[in-house]
Short mmCIF file of C-alpha atoms in Angstrom, two decimals:
data_model
loop_
_atom_site.label_atom_id
_atom_site.label_comp_id
_atom_site.label_asym_id
_atom_site.label_seq_id
_atom_site.Cartn_x
_atom_site.Cartn_y
_atom_site.Cartn_z
CA MET A 99 97.99 175.63 -72.21
CA PRO A 100 97.19 172.90 -69.71
CA ARG A 101 98.06 173.64 -66.16
CA ARG A 102 101.20 171.79 -65.03
CA GLN A 103 100.55 169.52 -62.13
CA THR A 104 102.96 170.12 -59.29
CA THR A 105 104.36 167.00 -57.63
CA SER A 106 105.85 166.92 -54.18
CA SER A 107 109.53 165.99 -54.12
CA VAL A 108 109.23 164.44 -50.62
CA LEU A 109 107.71 160.99 -50.52
CA SER A 110 105.66 160.39 -47.41
CA PRO A 111 104.53 156.77 -47.22
CA ASN A 112 101.55 155.95 -45.12
CA LEU A 113 103.04 154.57 -41.91
CA THR A 114 99.81 153.97 -40.07
CA PRO A 115 99.26 150.35 -41.19
CA LEU A 116 102.87 149.58 -40.33
CA LEU A 117 102.38 151.07 -36.89
CA ASP A 118 99.23 149.04 -36.43
CA MET A 119 101.10 145.87 -37.25
CA VAL A 120 103.96 146.69 -34.89
CA LEU A 121 101.61 147.48 -32.03
CA GLN A 122 99.80 144.21 -32.60
CA LEU A 123 103.10 142.33 -32.48
CA ILE A 124 104.05 144.14 -29.27
CA THR A 125 100.73 143.16 -27.74
CA PHE A 126 101.31 139.55 -28.78
CA PHE A 127 104.74 139.38 -27.17
CA MET A 128 103.55 141.20 -24.07
CA MET A 129 100.80 138.64 -23.61
CA LEU A 130 103.25 135.77 -23.97
CA VAL A 131 106.03 137.19 -21.87
CA HIS A 132 107.11 134.90 -19.06
CA PHE A 133 109.64 136.54 -16.86
CA GLY A 134 111.44 133.79 -15.04
CA SER A 135 109.14 131.00 -16.12
CA ARG A 136 112.03 128.63 -16.36
CA LEU A 137 113.16 127.93 -12.84
CA GLU A 138 116.68 128.94 -12.10
CA GLY A 139 119.57 126.56 -12.12
CA ALA A 140 118.71 125.08 -15.52
CA ASN A 141 121.41 122.76 -16.71
CA ARG A 142 121.56 121.00 -20.05
CA THR A 143 123.25 117.98 -18.54
CA ILE A 144 120.30 117.37 -16.22
CA ARG A 145 117.30 115.75 -17.87
CA LEU A 146 114.34 116.41 -15.65
CA PRO A 147 111.89 113.62 -14.80
CA LEU A 148 108.54 113.54 -16.50
CA ALA A 149 105.60 113.63 -14.09
CA PRO A 150 102.39 114.30 -16.03
CA ALA A 151 100.26 114.15 -12.89
CA SER A 152 102.01 117.13 -11.31
CA LEU A 153 100.10 120.33 -10.78
CA PRO A 154 101.22 123.74 -12.06
CA GLY A 155 103.76 125.20 -9.69
CA SER A 156 102.86 127.88 -7.23
CA GLU A 157 104.84 131.05 -6.56
CA LEU A 158 108.33 130.42 -5.31
CA ALA A 159 109.65 131.98 -2.15
CA LEU A 160 112.04 134.90 -2.49
CA ASP A 161 114.64 133.23 -0.29
CA ARG A 162 115.66 130.24 -2.37
CA MET A 163 118.68 128.36 -3.60
CA SER A 164 119.07 126.01 -6.49
CA VAL A 165 120.99 122.74 -6.52
CA GLY A 166 121.19 119.88 -8.97
CA ILE A 167 121.84 116.17 -8.93
CA ASP A 168 123.34 114.61 -12.03
CA ALA A 169 122.65 111.14 -13.43
CA GLN A 170 125.49 109.70 -11.33
CA GLY A 171 123.86 111.01 -8.17
CA ARG A 172 126.44 113.72 -7.50
CA LEU A 173 125.30 117.02 -6.08
CA LEU A 174 125.87 120.03 -8.32
CA ASP A 175 126.34 123.30 -6.49
CA ALA A 176 125.14 126.69 -7.69
CA ASP A 177 128.08 126.84 -10.13
CA GLN A 178 127.17 123.39 -11.49
CA ARG A 179 130.32 121.79 -10.05
CA PRO A 180 129.86 118.12 -9.11
CA LEU A 181 130.60 117.36 -5.46
CA ASP A 182 131.25 114.01 -3.87
CA GLU A 183 129.43 113.02 -0.67
CA ASN A 184 131.89 114.61 1.77
CA ALA A 185 132.21 117.79 -0.26
CA ALA A 186 128.43 117.92 -0.52
CA ALA A 187 128.05 117.66 3.26
CA LEU A 188 130.58 120.45 3.70
CA TRP A 189 128.81 122.55 1.10
CA TRP A 190 125.44 122.17 2.87
CA ASP A 191 127.18 123.18 6.11
CA VAL A 192 128.61 126.33 4.57
CA GLU A 193 125.31 127.28 2.96
CA ALA A 194 123.32 126.72 6.15
CA LYS A 195 125.78 128.73 8.26
CA ALA A 196 125.81 131.58 5.75
CA ARG A 197 122.05 131.71 5.84
CA ARG A 198 121.88 131.59 9.60
CA ARG A 199 124.35 134.47 9.76
CA GLY A 200 122.19 136.39 7.33
CA LEU A 201 119.10 135.74 9.40
CA GLU A 202 120.90 136.90 12.56
CA THR A 203 121.96 140.06 10.75
CA LEU A 204 118.39 140.68 9.72
CA LYS A 205 117.22 139.75 13.26
CA HIS A 206 114.84 137.31 11.67
CA THR A 207 112.76 135.42 14.19
CA ALA A 208 111.67 131.99 13.10
CA ALA A 209 108.04 131.17 13.64
CA GLY A 210 108.16 128.61 16.41
CA ASP A 211 111.09 126.51 15.24
CA ASP A 212 114.67 126.77 14.17
CA SER A 213 114.44 125.58 10.58
CA LEU A 214 115.72 127.77 7.79
CA PRO A 215 113.11 129.54 5.70
CA THR A 216 115.15 129.02 2.54
CA LEU A 217 113.46 127.05 -0.23
CA VAL A 218 115.82 124.53 -1.81
CA ILE A 219 115.01 124.02 -5.49
CA LEU A 220 116.27 120.61 -6.49
CA ARG A 221 116.78 119.70 -10.12
CA ALA A 222 117.65 116.04 -10.20
CA ASP A 223 118.28 113.99 -13.30
CA ARG A 224 115.60 111.45 -14.15
CA ASP A 225 118.23 108.68 -14.22
CA ALA A 226 119.58 109.49 -10.77
CA SER A 227 118.63 107.03 -8.10
CA TYR A 228 115.99 107.79 -5.52
CA GLY A 229 118.60 106.99 -2.90
CA ALA A 230 120.89 109.79 -4.12
CA VAL A 231 118.05 112.30 -4.01
CA ARG A 232 116.88 111.12 -0.60
CA ARG A 233 120.41 111.32 0.81
CA ALA A 234 120.86 114.85 -0.55
CA LEU A 235 117.55 115.90 0.99
CA ALA A 236 118.50 114.26 4.29
CA GLN A 237 121.84 116.07 4.31
CA ALA A 238 120.08 119.38 3.76
CA GLN A 239 117.47 118.50 6.34
CA ASP A 240 120.19 117.77 8.89
CA ARG A 241 121.54 121.30 8.40
CA GLY A 242 118.16 122.88 9.02
CA PHE A 243 116.66 123.18 5.55
CA ALA A 244 113.03 122.12 5.65
CA HIS A 245 111.41 123.46 2.48
CA PHE A 246 112.17 121.76 -0.80
CA SER A 247 110.90 121.98 -4.31
CA LEU A 248 111.54 119.21 -6.80
CA VAL A 249 111.59 120.42 -10.39
CA VAL A 250 109.82 118.10 -12.84
CA LEU A 251 108.34 118.33 -16.33
CA ARG A 252 104.60 118.11 -16.89
CA SER A 253 105.06 117.10 -20.51
CA ARG A 254 107.92 116.34 -22.84
CA GLN A 255 109.85 119.38 -23.95
CA PRO A 256 109.76 119.99 -27.73
CA MET B 213 65.73 202.12 -35.97
CA THR B 214 66.99 200.62 -39.16
CA ARG B 215 65.76 197.27 -40.30
CA PRO B 216 68.53 194.67 -40.88
CA THR B 217 69.14 194.11 -44.52
CA ALA B 218 69.33 190.63 -46.00
CA PRO B 219 72.93 189.45 -46.67
CA ASP B 220 74.16 189.55 -50.16
CA PRO B 221 74.15 185.93 -51.48
CA LEU B 222 77.28 186.56 -53.50
CA LYS B 223 79.24 187.75 -50.46
CA VAL B 224 78.04 184.81 -48.40
CA ASP B 225 79.25 182.37 -51.04
CA GLN B 226 82.65 184.06 -51.17
CA THR B 227 82.98 183.95 -47.39
CA ARG B 228 82.06 180.29 -47.26
CA ALA B 229 84.49 179.42 -50.01
CA ARG B 230 87.25 181.27 -48.18
CA ALA B 231 86.47 179.41 -44.95
CA ARG B 232 86.52 176.07 -46.75
CA ARG B 233 89.86 176.86 -48.33
CA GLY B 234 91.26 177.83 -44.96
CA ARG B 235 89.99 174.66 -43.36
CA LEU B 236 91.51 172.53 -46.10
CA GLN B 237 94.78 174.36 -45.69
CA ASN B 238 94.70 173.68 -41.94
CA GLU B 239 93.95 169.99 -42.50
CA GLN B 240 96.96 169.68 -44.72
CA GLU B 241 99.18 171.34 -42.16
CA VAL B 242 98.23 169.13 -39.20
CA MET B 243 100.36 166.06 -39.69
CA PHE B 244 100.73 163.60 -36.85
CA PRO B 245 104.43 162.63 -36.62
CA VAL B 246 104.25 158.86 -36.82
CA THR B 247 107.96 158.22 -37.25
CA PRO B 248 109.09 158.70 -33.60
CA MET B 249 106.20 156.57 -32.44
CA LEU B 250 107.19 153.90 -34.91
CA ASP B 251 110.79 154.07 -33.66
CA MET B 252 109.58 153.54 -30.11
CA ALA B 253 107.33 150.72 -31.18
CA PHE B 254 110.18 148.99 -32.98
CA GLN B 255 112.38 149.31 -29.91
CA LEU B 256 109.68 147.78 -27.72
CA LEU B 257 109.20 145.04 -30.27
CA ALA B 258 112.93 144.29 -30.30
CA PHE B 259 112.94 144.16 -26.48
CA PHE B 260 110.09 141.70 -26.32
CA ILE B 261 111.51 139.51 -29.08
CA LEU B 262 114.92 139.40 -27.41
CA THR B 263 113.51 138.60 -23.97
CA PHE B 264 110.96 136.13 -25.26
CA LYS B 265 111.13 132.69 -23.68
CA ALA B 266 109.11 129.83 -24.97
CA PRO B 267 106.66 128.57 -22.36
CA THR B 268 108.19 125.68 -20.51
CA ALA B 269 106.63 122.55 -19.10
CA GLU B 270 108.66 122.82 -15.92
CA THR B 271 106.83 122.73 -12.64
CA HIS B 272 107.80 121.95 -9.09
CA LEU B 273 106.67 119.61 -6.35
CA ASP B 274 106.82 121.24 -2.95
CA LEU B 275 108.00 119.15 -0.04
CA ASP B 276 108.03 120.23 3.58
CA LEU B 277 110.34 117.87 5.37
CA PRO B 278 110.35 118.23 9.14
CA ALA B 279 113.66 117.95 10.94
CA THR B 280 114.87 114.64 12.20
CA PRO B 281 115.52 114.70 15.98
CA ALA B 282 119.25 114.21 15.42
CA ALA B 283 119.34 117.33 13.29
CA LEU B 284 118.05 119.63 15.97
CA PRO B 285 120.79 122.16 16.73
CA ALA B 286 122.24 122.09 20.21
CA ALA B 287 122.29 125.21 22.32
CA ALA B 288 125.51 127.14 21.87
CA LYS B 289 127.87 127.38 24.80
CA GLY B 290 127.41 130.47 26.93
CA GLN B 291 124.03 131.12 25.43
CA ALA B 292 121.62 132.14 28.13
CA ARG B 293 118.45 131.19 26.33
CA ALA B 294 118.13 128.13 24.17
CA LYS B 295 116.71 128.49 20.71
CA PRO B 296 113.20 127.19 20.19
CA PRO B 297 113.25 123.57 19.05
CA ARG B 298 112.58 122.68 15.48
CA ALA B 299 109.44 120.84 14.55
CA ALA B 300 110.42 117.22 14.94
CA ASP B 301 109.27 114.36 12.78
CA SER B 302 106.75 112.94 15.20
CA ASP B 303 103.39 111.22 15.10
CA LEU B 304 104.55 108.68 12.58
CA GLU B 305 101.78 106.26 13.32
CA ASN B 306 99.15 108.17 11.41
CA ASP B 307 101.12 108.25 8.19
CA LEU B 308 99.92 106.30 5.22
CA LEU B 309 102.64 104.10 3.83
CA VAL B 310 103.48 103.89 0.14
CA ARG B 311 106.12 101.32 -0.72
CA ALA B 312 107.91 101.22 -4.05
CA GLN B 313 110.17 98.37 -5.03
CA ALA B 314 112.59 98.57 -7.92
CA ASP B 315 113.71 95.87 -10.31
CA ASP B 316 117.32 95.31 -11.36
CA LEU B 317 117.19 98.18 -13.83
CA GLY B 318 115.79 100.61 -11.30
CA GLU B 319 112.32 100.65 -12.81
CA LEU B 320 109.23 100.48 -10.61
CA LYS B 321 108.41 96.81 -10.01
CA THR B 322 105.86 96.82 -7.20
CA LEU B 323 103.80 99.60 -5.73
CA ARG B 324 101.97 99.11 -2.46
CA LEU B 325 99.63 101.27 -0.47
CA GLY B 326 99.87 99.84 2.99
CA GLU B 327 99.83 96.11 2.28
CA ALA B 328 97.76 96.35 -0.89
CA VAL B 329 99.58 95.90 -4.17
CA LEU B 330 98.49 98.49 -6.71
CA PRO B 331 98.67 97.90 -10.46
CA ASP B 332 99.63 101.44 -11.42
CA LEU B 333 100.00 105.04 -10.31
CA GLU B 334 96.50 105.91 -11.43
CA THR B 335 95.04 103.49 -8.90
CA LEU B 336 97.27 104.97 -6.23
CA GLY B 337 95.92 108.42 -7.06
CA LYS B 338 92.31 107.19 -6.84
CA ARG B 339 92.88 105.46 -3.49
CA LEU B 340 94.58 108.51 -2.04
CA THR B 341 91.77 110.74 -3.25
CA GLN B 342 89.33 108.43 -1.43
CA TYR B 343 91.38 108.74 1.74
CA VAL B 344 91.46 112.53 1.44
CA GLY B 345 87.69 112.56 1.00
CA LEU B 346 87.15 110.41 4.07
CA LEU B 347 89.47 112.49 6.20
CA GLU B 348 87.58 115.65 5.16
CA ASN B 349 89.44 118.53 6.75
CA LYS B 350 92.15 116.48 8.42
CA PRO B 351 95.51 116.43 6.68
CA LEU B 352 96.60 113.21 5.00
CA ARG B 353 100.27 112.37 5.33
CA VAL B 354 102.13 109.85 3.25
CA ARG B 355 105.41 108.15 3.97
CA LEU B 356 107.17 107.04 0.81
CA VAL B 357 109.43 104.06 1.37
CA ALA B 358 111.29 103.24 -1.81
CA ASP B 359 114.34 101.26 -2.77
CA ASP B 360 117.42 103.39 -3.13
CA THR B 361 118.01 101.89 -6.56
CA LEU B 362 114.66 103.13 -7.85
CA ARG B 363 114.97 105.67 -10.65
CA TYR B 364 114.22 109.18 -9.48
CA GLU B 365 111.70 109.63 -12.29
CA SER B 366 109.47 106.90 -10.83
CA ALA B 367 109.77 108.40 -7.35
CA ALA B 368 108.93 111.86 -8.68
CA GLN B 369 105.85 110.44 -10.40
CA ILE B 370 104.68 108.87 -7.13
CA ILE B 371 105.22 112.16 -5.30
CA ALA B 372 103.33 114.03 -8.03
CA VAL B 373 100.39 111.62 -7.80
CA CYS B 374 100.31 112.03 -4.01
CA GLN B 375 100.35 115.79 -4.30
CA THR B 376 97.63 115.86 -6.94
CA ALA B 377 95.44 113.60 -4.79
CA GLY B 378 95.61 116.18 -1.98
CA VAL B 379 98.20 114.69 0.32
CA THR B 380 99.48 117.49 2.53
CA THR B 381 102.76 116.03 3.73
CA ILE B 382 105.05 113.52 2.08
CA ARG B 383 107.96 112.05 3.95
CA LEU B 384 110.77 110.18 2.26
CA ASN B 385 112.24 107.08 3.81
CA GLN B 386 114.58 104.28 2.94
CA PRO B 387 113.55 100.63 3.24
CA GLY B 388 113.93 99.40 6.81
CA ALA B 389 113.18 102.76 8.37
CA VAL B 390 109.55 101.82 8.84
CA PRO B 391 109.37 98.15 9.87
CA ASP B 392 105.63 97.73 10.30
CA PHE B 393 102.77 99.35 8.55
CA ARG B 394 100.14 100.93 10.69
CA GLY B 395 97.98 103.13 8.59
CA PRO B 396 95.33 105.49 9.88
CA SER B 397 92.13 103.84 10.90
CA LEU B 398 89.62 105.18 8.44
CA PRO B 399 86.05 104.01 8.76
CA GLY B 400 84.32 102.97 5.59
CA LEU B 401 87.38 102.35 3.49
CA ASN B 402 88.68 98.84 3.14
CA VAL B 403 92.03 98.56 1.56
CA PRO B 404 92.36 94.97 0.31
#
């Protein structure tokens, strides 16, 4: 009588190739991860200007604030609300005072001058006028902001 | 003293066979539990897929704009010691002037470096690079005077070209703010 071959009732598939694949995918995504690569304050209504000659951006300062300027030249605050010129001036005032209060609380001593260390990240629409951008920068400058960063595109977005 | 006897070949074979069986049995018992590791790996994979952001072409042009004298804060009343003054926008005479004129649609019509009309931004970049080379370690500052009606995209392209050429400071002005051009006197470079 031939010996009956016993078969295991529990199926155990070979998971090792699957694990290999998953670990390779994890490695791929880890290599491509860009935490915070898109600068904050992104707004679909703002179409950034294309400046192919621009260099890759350096590290941004920790103390920063983001503002926008739409195609009509209106300033957009952090909540993306459009402000007219007077409201914009008032808004810069409030922001500058809040930051000065914060610096006093932290007993921050400016290095030689009285300008604010805050970096203003400006996302202006490509169709806005240079005059609108310049006026916004001048308003901020008048309140003590001195460091600005204009967000541009190095190539067309897909 | 007794002489050691040679081992019985039959017994040796039996012992070896037993050892082999035992080893095989042990190999079957040691199973690496892959499932929890796979669970973890799937969770990590899900995390990375969900937080994945496509690389963006966004970059930023840094501008350090010194304070205008009118913007310097006055000393508060009752304050015993005045705050240190802010760095004022001084020494304007050594700035290189870039003028941009806009047409009716806001597009860039004329670009000048000093009094020289430049055909395009590429030429501006080359000229500025020459200036930077001649100045060696000294900083090159540019004052951009553009029409207010100029599209911001054109202005941003000019700023980007200046920055790429190695200009350290760019100041933004409106037409009329700088009546006469007086660029830095650089030996060996003749701007037509």
